[in-house]
Tab-separated table of C-alpha atoms in Angstrom:
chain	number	residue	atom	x	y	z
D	1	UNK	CA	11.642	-36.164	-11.246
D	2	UNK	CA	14.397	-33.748	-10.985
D	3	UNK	CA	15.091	-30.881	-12.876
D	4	UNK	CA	18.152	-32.238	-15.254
D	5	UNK	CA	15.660	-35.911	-15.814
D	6	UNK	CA	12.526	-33.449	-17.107
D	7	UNK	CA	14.904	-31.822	-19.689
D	8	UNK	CA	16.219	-35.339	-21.093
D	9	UNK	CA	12.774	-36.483	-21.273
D	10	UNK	CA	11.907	-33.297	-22.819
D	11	UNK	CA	14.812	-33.086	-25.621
D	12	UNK	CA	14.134	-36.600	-26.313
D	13	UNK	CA	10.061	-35.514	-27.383
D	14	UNK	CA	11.569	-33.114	-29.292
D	15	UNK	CA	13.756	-35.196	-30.693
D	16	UNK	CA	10.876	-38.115	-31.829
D	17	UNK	CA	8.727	-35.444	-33.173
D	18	UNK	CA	11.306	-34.040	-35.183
D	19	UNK	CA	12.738	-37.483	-36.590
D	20	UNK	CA	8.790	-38.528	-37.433
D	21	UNK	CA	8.075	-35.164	-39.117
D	22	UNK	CA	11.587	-35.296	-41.044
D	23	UNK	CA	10.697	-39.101	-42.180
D	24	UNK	CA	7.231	-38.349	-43.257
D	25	UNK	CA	8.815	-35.168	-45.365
D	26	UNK	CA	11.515	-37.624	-47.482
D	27	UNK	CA	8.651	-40.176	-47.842
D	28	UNK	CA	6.392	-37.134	-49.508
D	29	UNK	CA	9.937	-36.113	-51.482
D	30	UNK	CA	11.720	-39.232	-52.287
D	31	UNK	CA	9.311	-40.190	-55.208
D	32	UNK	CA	10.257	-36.528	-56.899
D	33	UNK	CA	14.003	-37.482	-56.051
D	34	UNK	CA	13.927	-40.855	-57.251
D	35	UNK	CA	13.126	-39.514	-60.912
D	36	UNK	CA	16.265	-37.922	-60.624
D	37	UNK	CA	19.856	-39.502	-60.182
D	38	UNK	CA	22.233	-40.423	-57.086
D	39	UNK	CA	23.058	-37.080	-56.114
D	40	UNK	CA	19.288	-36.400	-55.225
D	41	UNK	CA	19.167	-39.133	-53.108
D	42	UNK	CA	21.576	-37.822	-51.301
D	43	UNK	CA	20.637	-34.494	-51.301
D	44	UNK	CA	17.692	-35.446	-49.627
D	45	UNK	CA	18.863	-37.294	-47.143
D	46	UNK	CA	20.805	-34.581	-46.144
D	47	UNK	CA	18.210	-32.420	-46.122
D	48	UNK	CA	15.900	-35.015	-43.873
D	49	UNK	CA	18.738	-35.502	-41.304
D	50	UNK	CA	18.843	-31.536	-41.275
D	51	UNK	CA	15.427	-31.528	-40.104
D	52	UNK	CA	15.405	-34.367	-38.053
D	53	UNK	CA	17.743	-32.709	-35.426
D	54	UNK	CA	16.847	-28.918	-36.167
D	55	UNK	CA	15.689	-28.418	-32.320
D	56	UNK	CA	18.336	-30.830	-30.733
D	57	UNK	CA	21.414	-29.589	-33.025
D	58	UNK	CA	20.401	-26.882	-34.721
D	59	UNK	CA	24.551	-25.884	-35.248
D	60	UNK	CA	24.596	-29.374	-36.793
D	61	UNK	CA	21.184	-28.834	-38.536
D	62	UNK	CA	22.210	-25.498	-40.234
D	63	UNK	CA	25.362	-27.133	-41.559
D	64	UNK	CA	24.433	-30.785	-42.925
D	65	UNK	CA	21.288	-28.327	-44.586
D	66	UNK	CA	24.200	-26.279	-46.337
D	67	UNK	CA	26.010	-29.104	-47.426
D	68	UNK	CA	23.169	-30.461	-48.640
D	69	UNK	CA	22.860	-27.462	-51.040
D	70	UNK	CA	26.043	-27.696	-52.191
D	71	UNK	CA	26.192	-31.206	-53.072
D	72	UNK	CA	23.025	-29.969	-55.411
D	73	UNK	CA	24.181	-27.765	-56.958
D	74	UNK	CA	27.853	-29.454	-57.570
D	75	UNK	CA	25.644	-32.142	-59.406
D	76	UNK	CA	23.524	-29.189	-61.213
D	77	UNK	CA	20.492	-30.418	-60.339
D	78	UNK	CA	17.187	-27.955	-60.396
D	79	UNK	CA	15.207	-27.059	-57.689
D	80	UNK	CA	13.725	-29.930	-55.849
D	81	UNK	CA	10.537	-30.315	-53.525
D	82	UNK	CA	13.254	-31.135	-50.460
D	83	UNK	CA	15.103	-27.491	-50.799
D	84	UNK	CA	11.839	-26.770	-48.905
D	85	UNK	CA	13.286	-28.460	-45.419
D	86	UNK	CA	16.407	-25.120	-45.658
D	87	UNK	CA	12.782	-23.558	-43.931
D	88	UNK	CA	12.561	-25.474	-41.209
D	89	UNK	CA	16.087	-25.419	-40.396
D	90	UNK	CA	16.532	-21.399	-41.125
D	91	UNK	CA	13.252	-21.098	-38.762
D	92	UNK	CA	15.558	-23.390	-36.103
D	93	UNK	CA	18.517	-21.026	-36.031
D	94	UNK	CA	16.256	-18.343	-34.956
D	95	UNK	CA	13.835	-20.226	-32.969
D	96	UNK	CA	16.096	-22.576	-31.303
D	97	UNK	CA	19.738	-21.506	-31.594
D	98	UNK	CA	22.080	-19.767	-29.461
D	99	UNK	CA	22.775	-15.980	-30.063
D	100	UNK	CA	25.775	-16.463	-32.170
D	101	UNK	CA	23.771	-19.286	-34.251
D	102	UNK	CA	20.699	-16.908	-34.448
D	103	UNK	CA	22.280	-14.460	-36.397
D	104	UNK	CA	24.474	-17.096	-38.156
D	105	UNK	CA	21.443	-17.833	-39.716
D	106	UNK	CA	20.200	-14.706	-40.549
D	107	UNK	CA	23.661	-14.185	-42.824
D	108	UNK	CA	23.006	-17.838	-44.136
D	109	UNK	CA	19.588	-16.704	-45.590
D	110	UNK	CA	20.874	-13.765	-46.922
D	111	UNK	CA	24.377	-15.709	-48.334
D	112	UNK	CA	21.890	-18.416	-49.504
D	113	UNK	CA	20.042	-16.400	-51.775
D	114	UNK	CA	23.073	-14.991	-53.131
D	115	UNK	CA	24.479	-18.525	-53.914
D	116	UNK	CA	20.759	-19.605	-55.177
D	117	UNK	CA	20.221	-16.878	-57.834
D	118	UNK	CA	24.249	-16.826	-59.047
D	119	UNK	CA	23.323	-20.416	-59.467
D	120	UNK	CA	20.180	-21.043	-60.974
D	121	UNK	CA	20.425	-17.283	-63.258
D	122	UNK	CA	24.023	-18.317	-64.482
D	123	UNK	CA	26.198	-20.508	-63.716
D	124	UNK	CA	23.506	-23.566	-64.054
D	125	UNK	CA	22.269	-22.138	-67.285
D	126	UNK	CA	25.779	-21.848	-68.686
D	127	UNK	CA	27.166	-25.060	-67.497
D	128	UNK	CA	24.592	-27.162	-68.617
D	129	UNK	CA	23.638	-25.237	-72.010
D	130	UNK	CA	20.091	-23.795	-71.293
D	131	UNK	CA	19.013	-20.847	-72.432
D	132	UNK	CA	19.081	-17.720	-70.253
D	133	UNK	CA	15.555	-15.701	-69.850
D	134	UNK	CA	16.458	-13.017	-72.352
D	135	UNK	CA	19.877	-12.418	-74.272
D	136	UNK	CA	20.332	-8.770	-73.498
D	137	UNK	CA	22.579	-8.092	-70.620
D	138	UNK	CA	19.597	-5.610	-69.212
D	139	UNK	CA	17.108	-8.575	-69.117
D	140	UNK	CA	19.360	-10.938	-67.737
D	141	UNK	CA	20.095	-8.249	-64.921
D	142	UNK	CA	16.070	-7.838	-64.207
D	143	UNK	CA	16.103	-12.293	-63.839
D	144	UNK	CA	18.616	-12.231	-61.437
D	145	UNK	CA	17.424	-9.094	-59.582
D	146	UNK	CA	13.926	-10.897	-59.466
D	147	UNK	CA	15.515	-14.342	-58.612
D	148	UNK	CA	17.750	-12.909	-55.105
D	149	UNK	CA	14.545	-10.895	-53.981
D	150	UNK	CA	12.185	-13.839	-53.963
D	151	UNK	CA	14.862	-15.763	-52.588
D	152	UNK	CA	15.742	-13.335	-49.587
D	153	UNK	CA	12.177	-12.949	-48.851
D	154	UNK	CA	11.335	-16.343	-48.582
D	155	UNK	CA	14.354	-17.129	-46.859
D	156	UNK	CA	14.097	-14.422	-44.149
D	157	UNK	CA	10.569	-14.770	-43.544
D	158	UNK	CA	11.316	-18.297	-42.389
D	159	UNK	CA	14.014	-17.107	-40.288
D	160	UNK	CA	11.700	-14.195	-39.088
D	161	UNK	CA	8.812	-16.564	-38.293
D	162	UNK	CA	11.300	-18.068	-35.532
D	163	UNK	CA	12.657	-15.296	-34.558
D	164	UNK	CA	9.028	-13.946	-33.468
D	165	UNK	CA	8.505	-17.527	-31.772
D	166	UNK	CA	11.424	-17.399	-30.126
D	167	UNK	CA	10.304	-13.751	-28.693
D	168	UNK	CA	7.065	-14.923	-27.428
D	169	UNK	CA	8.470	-17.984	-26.123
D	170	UNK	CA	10.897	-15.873	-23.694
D	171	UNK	CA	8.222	-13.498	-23.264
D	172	UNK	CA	6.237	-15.879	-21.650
D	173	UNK	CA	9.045	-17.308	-19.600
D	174	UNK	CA	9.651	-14.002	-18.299
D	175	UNK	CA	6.332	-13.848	-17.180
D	176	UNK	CA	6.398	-17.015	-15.916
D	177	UNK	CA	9.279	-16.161	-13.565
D	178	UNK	CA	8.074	-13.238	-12.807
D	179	UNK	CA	5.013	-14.802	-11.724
D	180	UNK	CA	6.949	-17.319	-9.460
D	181	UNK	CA	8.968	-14.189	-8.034
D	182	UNK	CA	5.585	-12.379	-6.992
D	183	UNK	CA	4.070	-15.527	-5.297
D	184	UNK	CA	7.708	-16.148	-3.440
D	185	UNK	CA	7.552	-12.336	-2.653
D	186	UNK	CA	4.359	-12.533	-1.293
D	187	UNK	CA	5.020	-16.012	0.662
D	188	UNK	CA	7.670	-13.927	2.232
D	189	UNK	CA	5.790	-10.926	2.933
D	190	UNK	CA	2.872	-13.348	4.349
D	191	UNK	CA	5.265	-15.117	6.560
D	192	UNK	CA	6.676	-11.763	7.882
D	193	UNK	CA	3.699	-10.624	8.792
D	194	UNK	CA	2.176	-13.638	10.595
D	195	UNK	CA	5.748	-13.530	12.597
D	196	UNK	CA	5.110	-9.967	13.648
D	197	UNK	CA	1.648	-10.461	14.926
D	198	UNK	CA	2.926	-13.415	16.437
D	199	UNK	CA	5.469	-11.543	18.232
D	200	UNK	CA	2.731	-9.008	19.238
D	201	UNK	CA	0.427	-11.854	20.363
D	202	UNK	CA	3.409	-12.346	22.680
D	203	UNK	CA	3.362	-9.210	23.938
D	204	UNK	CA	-0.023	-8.818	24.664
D	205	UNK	CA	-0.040	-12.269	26.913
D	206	UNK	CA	3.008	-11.983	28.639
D	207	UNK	CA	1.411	-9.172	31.162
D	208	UNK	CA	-1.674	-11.774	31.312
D	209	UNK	CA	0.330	-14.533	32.363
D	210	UNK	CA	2.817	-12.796	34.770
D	211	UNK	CA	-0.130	-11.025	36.468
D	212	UNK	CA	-2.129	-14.973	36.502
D	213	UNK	CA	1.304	-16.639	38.424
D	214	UNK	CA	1.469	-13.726	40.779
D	215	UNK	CA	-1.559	-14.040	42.010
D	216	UNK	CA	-1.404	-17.913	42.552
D	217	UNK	CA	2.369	-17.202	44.341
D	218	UNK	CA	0.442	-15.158	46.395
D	219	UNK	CA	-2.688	-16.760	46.815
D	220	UNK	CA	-0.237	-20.006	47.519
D	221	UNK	CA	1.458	-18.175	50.438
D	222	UNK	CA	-1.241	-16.993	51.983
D	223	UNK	CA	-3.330	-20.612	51.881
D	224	UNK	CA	-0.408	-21.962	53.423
D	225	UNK	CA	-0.055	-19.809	56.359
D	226	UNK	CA	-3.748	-19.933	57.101
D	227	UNK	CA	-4.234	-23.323	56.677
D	228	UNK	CA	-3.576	-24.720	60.049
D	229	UNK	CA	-5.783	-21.053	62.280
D	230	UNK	CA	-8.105	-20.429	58.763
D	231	UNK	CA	-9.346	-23.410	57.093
D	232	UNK	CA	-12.072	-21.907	55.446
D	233	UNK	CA	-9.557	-19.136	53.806
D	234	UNK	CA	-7.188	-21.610	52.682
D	235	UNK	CA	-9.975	-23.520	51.010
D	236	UNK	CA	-10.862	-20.273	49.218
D	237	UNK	CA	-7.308	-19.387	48.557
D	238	UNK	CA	-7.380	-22.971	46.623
D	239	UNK	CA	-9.917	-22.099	44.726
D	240	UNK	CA	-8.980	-18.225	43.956
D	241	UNK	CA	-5.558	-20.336	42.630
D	242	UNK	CA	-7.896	-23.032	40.803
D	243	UNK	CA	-9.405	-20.279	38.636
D	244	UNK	CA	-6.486	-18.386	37.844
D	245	UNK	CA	-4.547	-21.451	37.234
D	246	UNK	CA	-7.278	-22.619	34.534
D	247	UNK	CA	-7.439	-19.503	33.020
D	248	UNK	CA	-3.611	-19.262	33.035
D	249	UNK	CA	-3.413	-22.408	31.060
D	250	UNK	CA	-6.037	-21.566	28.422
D	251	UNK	CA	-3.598	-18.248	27.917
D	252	UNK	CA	-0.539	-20.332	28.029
D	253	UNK	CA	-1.664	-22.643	25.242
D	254	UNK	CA	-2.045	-19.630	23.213
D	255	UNK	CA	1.535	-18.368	23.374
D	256	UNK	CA	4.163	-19.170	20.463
D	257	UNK	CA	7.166	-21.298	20.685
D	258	UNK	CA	8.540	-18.411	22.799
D	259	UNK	CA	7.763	-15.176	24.440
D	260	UNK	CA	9.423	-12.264	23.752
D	261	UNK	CA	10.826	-9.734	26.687
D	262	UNK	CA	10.441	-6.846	25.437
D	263	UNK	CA	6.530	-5.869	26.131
D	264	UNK	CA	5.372	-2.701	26.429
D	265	UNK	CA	4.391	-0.790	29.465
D	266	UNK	CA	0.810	0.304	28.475
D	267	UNK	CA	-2.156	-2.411	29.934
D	268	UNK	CA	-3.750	-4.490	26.735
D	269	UNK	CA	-7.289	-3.764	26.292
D	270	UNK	CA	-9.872	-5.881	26.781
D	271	UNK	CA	-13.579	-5.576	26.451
D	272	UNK	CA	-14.634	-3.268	29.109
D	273	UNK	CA	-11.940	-0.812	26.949
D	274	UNK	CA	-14.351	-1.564	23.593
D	275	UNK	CA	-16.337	1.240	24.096
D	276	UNK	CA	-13.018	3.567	23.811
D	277	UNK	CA	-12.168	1.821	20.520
D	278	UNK	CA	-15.303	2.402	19.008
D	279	UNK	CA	-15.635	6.389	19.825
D	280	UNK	CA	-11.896	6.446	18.242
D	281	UNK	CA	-13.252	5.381	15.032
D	282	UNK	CA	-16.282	7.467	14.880
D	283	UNK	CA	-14.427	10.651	15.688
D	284	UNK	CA	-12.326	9.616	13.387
D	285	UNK	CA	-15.150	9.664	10.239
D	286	UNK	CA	-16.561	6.396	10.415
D	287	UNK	CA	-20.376	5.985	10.543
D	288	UNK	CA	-20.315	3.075	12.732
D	289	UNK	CA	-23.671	1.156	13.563
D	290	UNK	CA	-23.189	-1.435	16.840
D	291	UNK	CA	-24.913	-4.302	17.676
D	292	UNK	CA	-24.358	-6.509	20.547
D	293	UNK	CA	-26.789	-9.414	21.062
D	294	UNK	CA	-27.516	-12.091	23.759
D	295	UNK	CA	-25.570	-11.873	27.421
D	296	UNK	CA	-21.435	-11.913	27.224
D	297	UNK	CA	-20.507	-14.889	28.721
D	298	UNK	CA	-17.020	-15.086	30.976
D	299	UNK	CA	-13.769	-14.979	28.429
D	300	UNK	CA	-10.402	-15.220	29.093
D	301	UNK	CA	-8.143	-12.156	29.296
D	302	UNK	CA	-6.255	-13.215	26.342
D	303	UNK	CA	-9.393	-14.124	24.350
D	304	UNK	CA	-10.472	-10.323	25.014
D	305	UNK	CA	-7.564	-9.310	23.392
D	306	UNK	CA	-8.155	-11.276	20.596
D	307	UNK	CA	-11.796	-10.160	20.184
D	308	UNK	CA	-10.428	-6.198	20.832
D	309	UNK	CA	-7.727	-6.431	18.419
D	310	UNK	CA	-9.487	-8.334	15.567
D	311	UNK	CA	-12.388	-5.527	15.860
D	312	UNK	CA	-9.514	-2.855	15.833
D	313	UNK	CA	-8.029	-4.117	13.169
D	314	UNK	CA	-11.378	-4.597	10.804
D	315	UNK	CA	-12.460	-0.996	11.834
D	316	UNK	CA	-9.459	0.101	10.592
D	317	UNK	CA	-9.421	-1.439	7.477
D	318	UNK	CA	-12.974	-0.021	7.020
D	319	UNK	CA	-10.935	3.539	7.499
D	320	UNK	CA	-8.237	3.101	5.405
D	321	UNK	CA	-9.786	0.886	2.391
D	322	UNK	CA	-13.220	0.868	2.445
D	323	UNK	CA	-16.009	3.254	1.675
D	324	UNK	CA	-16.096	5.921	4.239
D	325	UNK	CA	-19.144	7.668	3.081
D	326	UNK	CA	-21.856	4.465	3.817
D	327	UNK	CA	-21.992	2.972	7.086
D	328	UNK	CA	-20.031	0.574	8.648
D	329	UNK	CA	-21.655	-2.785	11.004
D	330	UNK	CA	-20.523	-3.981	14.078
D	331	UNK	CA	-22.487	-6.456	15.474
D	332	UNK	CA	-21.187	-9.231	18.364
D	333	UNK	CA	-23.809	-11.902	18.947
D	334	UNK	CA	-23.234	-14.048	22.504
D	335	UNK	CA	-23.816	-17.233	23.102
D	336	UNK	CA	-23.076	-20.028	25.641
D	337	UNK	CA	-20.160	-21.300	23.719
D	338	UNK	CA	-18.670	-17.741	23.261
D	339	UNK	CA	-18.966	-14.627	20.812
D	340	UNK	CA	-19.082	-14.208	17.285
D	341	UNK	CA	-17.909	-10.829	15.738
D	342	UNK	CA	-18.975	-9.537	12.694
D	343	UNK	CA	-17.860	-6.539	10.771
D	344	UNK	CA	-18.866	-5.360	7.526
D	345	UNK	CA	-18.265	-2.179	5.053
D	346	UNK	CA	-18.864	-1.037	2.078
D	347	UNK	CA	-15.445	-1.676	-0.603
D	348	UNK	CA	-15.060	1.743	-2.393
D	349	UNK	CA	-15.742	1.361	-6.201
D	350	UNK	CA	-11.737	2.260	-7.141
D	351	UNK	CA	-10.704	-0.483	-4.527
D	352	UNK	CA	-8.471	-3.655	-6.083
D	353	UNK	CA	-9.265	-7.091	-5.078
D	354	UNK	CA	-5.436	-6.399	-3.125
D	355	UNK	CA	-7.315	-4.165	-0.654
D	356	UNK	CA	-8.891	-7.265	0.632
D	357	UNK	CA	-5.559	-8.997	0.848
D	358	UNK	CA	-2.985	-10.264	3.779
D	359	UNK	CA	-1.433	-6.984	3.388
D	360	UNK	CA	-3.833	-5.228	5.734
D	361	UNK	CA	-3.584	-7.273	8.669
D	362	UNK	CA	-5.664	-10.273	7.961
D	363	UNK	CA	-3.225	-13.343	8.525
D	364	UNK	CA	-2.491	-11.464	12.170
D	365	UNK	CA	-6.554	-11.494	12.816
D	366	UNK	CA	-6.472	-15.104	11.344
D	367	UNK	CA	-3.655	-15.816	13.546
D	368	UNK	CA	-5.298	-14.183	17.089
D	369	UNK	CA	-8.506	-16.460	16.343
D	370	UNK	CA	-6.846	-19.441	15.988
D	371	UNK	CA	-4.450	-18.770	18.576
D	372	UNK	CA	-7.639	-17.917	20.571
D	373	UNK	CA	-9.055	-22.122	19.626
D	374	UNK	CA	-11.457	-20.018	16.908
D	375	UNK	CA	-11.893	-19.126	13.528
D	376	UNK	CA	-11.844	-16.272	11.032
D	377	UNK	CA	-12.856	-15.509	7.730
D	378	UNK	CA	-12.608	-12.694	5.640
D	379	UNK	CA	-13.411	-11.703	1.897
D	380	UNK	CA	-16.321	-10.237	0.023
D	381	UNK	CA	-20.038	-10.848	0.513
D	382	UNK	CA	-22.497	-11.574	-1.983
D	383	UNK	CA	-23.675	-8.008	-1.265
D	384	UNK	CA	-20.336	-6.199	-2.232
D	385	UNK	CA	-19.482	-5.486	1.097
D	386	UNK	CA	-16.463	-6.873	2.727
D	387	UNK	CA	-17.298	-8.742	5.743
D	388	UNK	CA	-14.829	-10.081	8.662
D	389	UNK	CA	-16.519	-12.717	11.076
D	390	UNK	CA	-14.439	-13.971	13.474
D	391	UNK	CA	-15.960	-17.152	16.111
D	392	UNK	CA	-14.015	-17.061	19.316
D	393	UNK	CA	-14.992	-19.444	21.913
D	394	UNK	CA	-15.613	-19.050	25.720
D	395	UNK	CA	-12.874	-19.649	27.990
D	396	UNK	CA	-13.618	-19.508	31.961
D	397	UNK	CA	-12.929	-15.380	33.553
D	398	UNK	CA	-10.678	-15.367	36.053
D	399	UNK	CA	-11.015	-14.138	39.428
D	400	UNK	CA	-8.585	-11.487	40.418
């Protein structure tokens, strides 16, 4: 459903519940206007049709109410239960009108009351021969002081009541947009930084791959030259190219869409450089406590890099947002089907649940493992601590 379809349907609910709460209020009325003469009648059906299309046509609404009125009091007839529906369509104006009708209304309440106690403290009394409350000029004067303050307040509380709706309605439509706005900001700032590690991802394999086809160009040149004096050495030469090929592949299917050219000069790390890494940190302040467990298996150079950079970037996390004062867990546990990393600290007690969030590198750790065929999770433990395991699977080493 598109956007202009949900606001017919929506003006035509408003529209139903209006007419059926305007029908069942001259139902309640009409046997209190039926005691009276024509001009009641009409009065209230004036005064239903006001209310009947207060929320669609609240213009309309304010104006059929206020003729209405005047047709009333033309026919100098007393208050009636109907002059109750100039509420609801006061409230309207404020609730539901434009800004020019909003305050329209507010000078109609405060006009109305005017009209109201001029009517009912004199010229009804002295049209149709009643009495006035008092004959001195000074009581007369208190009557129709009384009469235009009741009338104003009840008048302008109704139009006050919607007013206040009105402000919490927008208030909550602010928030609502602004709510939309921060998760489109944050999409954005997601996206941007999954594209950055992704362009880093590219960097780090593009030295693995151009290093993997020079050695089979090489390893292909030499086989072919020896293969007619050297069997043997071409046979090895095939299977020097067999390995690196393979492992090549495994990298390859790891890349992006494309690779960017502009790598850096500096070797990536891989495991042998985890050692390095993990002195950094402790100079550094961290009270690091590692773990390694069962024999490392063969992984690919790019699947080192992965493992490296997702431990880099939870130790540095650790640093920046966790709780520098209790330890911090590094533990790598080995197994046939490759190595599972898992990182733990303490959150400080002043940390948000934002620390935690993609803003410090998770979706590019999320994005190396799966890159890498593995997973990664990331969020806080049952024990308080926030924990980073990562499962990267065994790829086959290549011979160099």
């Amino acid at each position: 459903m598109s956007t202009d379809e949900q606001r017919v349907a929506l003006s035509r609910g408003k529209l139903t519940t209006d007419i059926v709460l305007a029908v069942v209020f001259g139902l309640v009325c009409l046997p209190f206007a039926l005691l009276g003469d024509l001009a009641d009648l009409f009065a209230l059906t004036g005064f239903v049709a006001a209310l009947a299309i207060r929320r669609l046509a609240p213009h309309w609404s304010l104006g059929v109410a206020w003729a209405a009125a005047l047709l009333q009091m033309l026919a100098l007839r007393d208050l009636q239960l109907y002059d109750a529906a100039v509420l609801g369509v006061l409230y309207s104006t404020a609730a539901h009108g434009g800004r020019v009708l909003k305050w329209l209304g507010l000078a109609s309440a405060g006009v109305g009351a005017l009209v109201a106690t001029l009517y009912l403290g004199l010229i009804k009394p002295l049209f149709d021969g009643s009495s006035f409350p008092g004959q001195d000029p000074l009581s007369v004067a208190v009557w129709l002081t009384f009469l235009f303050i009741s009338a104003v307040a009840v008048l302008v509380l109704a139009w006050t009541a919607g007013l206040l709706v009105r402000a919490v309605r927008d208030s909550r439509e602010i928030r609502r947009r602004e709510e939309d706005a921060t998760r489109k900001r944050e999409l954005a700032e997601y996206r941007y930084v999954v594209e950055q590690e992704r362009n880093r991802i590219a960097r780090d394999m593009h030295d693995v791959v151009a290093h993997s086809l020079a050695v089979v160009i090489a390893q292909s040149d030499g086989a072919r030259f020896a293969a007619a004096s050297r069997p043997q050495a071409a046979v090895d030469a095939l299977g020097t190219i067999a390995g690196v090929a393979r492992g090549a592949l495994g990298d390859v299917r790891m890349l992006l869409a494309e690779l960017r050219h502009a790598e850096g000069e500096a070797p990536q790390p891989v495991l042998d450089d985890l050692g390095a890494l993990l002195e950094q940190v402790r100079t550094a302040g961290l009270d690091l406590r590692f773990e390694e467990v069962g024999e490392r298996v063969p992984l690919g150079t790019g699947h080192q890099i992965a493992v490296y950079r997702i431990i880099q970037e939870a130790l540095t996390n650790a640093l920046r947002h966790g709780d520098t004062g209790r330890p911090v867990s590094l533990k790598l546990t080995w197994s046939e089907r490759g190595v599972l990393v898992d990182v733990a600290n303490a959150v400080r007690p002043d940390a948000s649940r934002e620390s935690s969030g993609f803003r410090h590198g998770i979706p590019g750790m999320r994005e190396r493992a799966q890159l890498a065929g593995g997973t990664l999770s990331a969020d806080v433990d049952g024990d308080g601590a926030f924990r980073v395991i990562a499962d990267i699977p065994a790829t086959q080493g290549r011979t160099p």
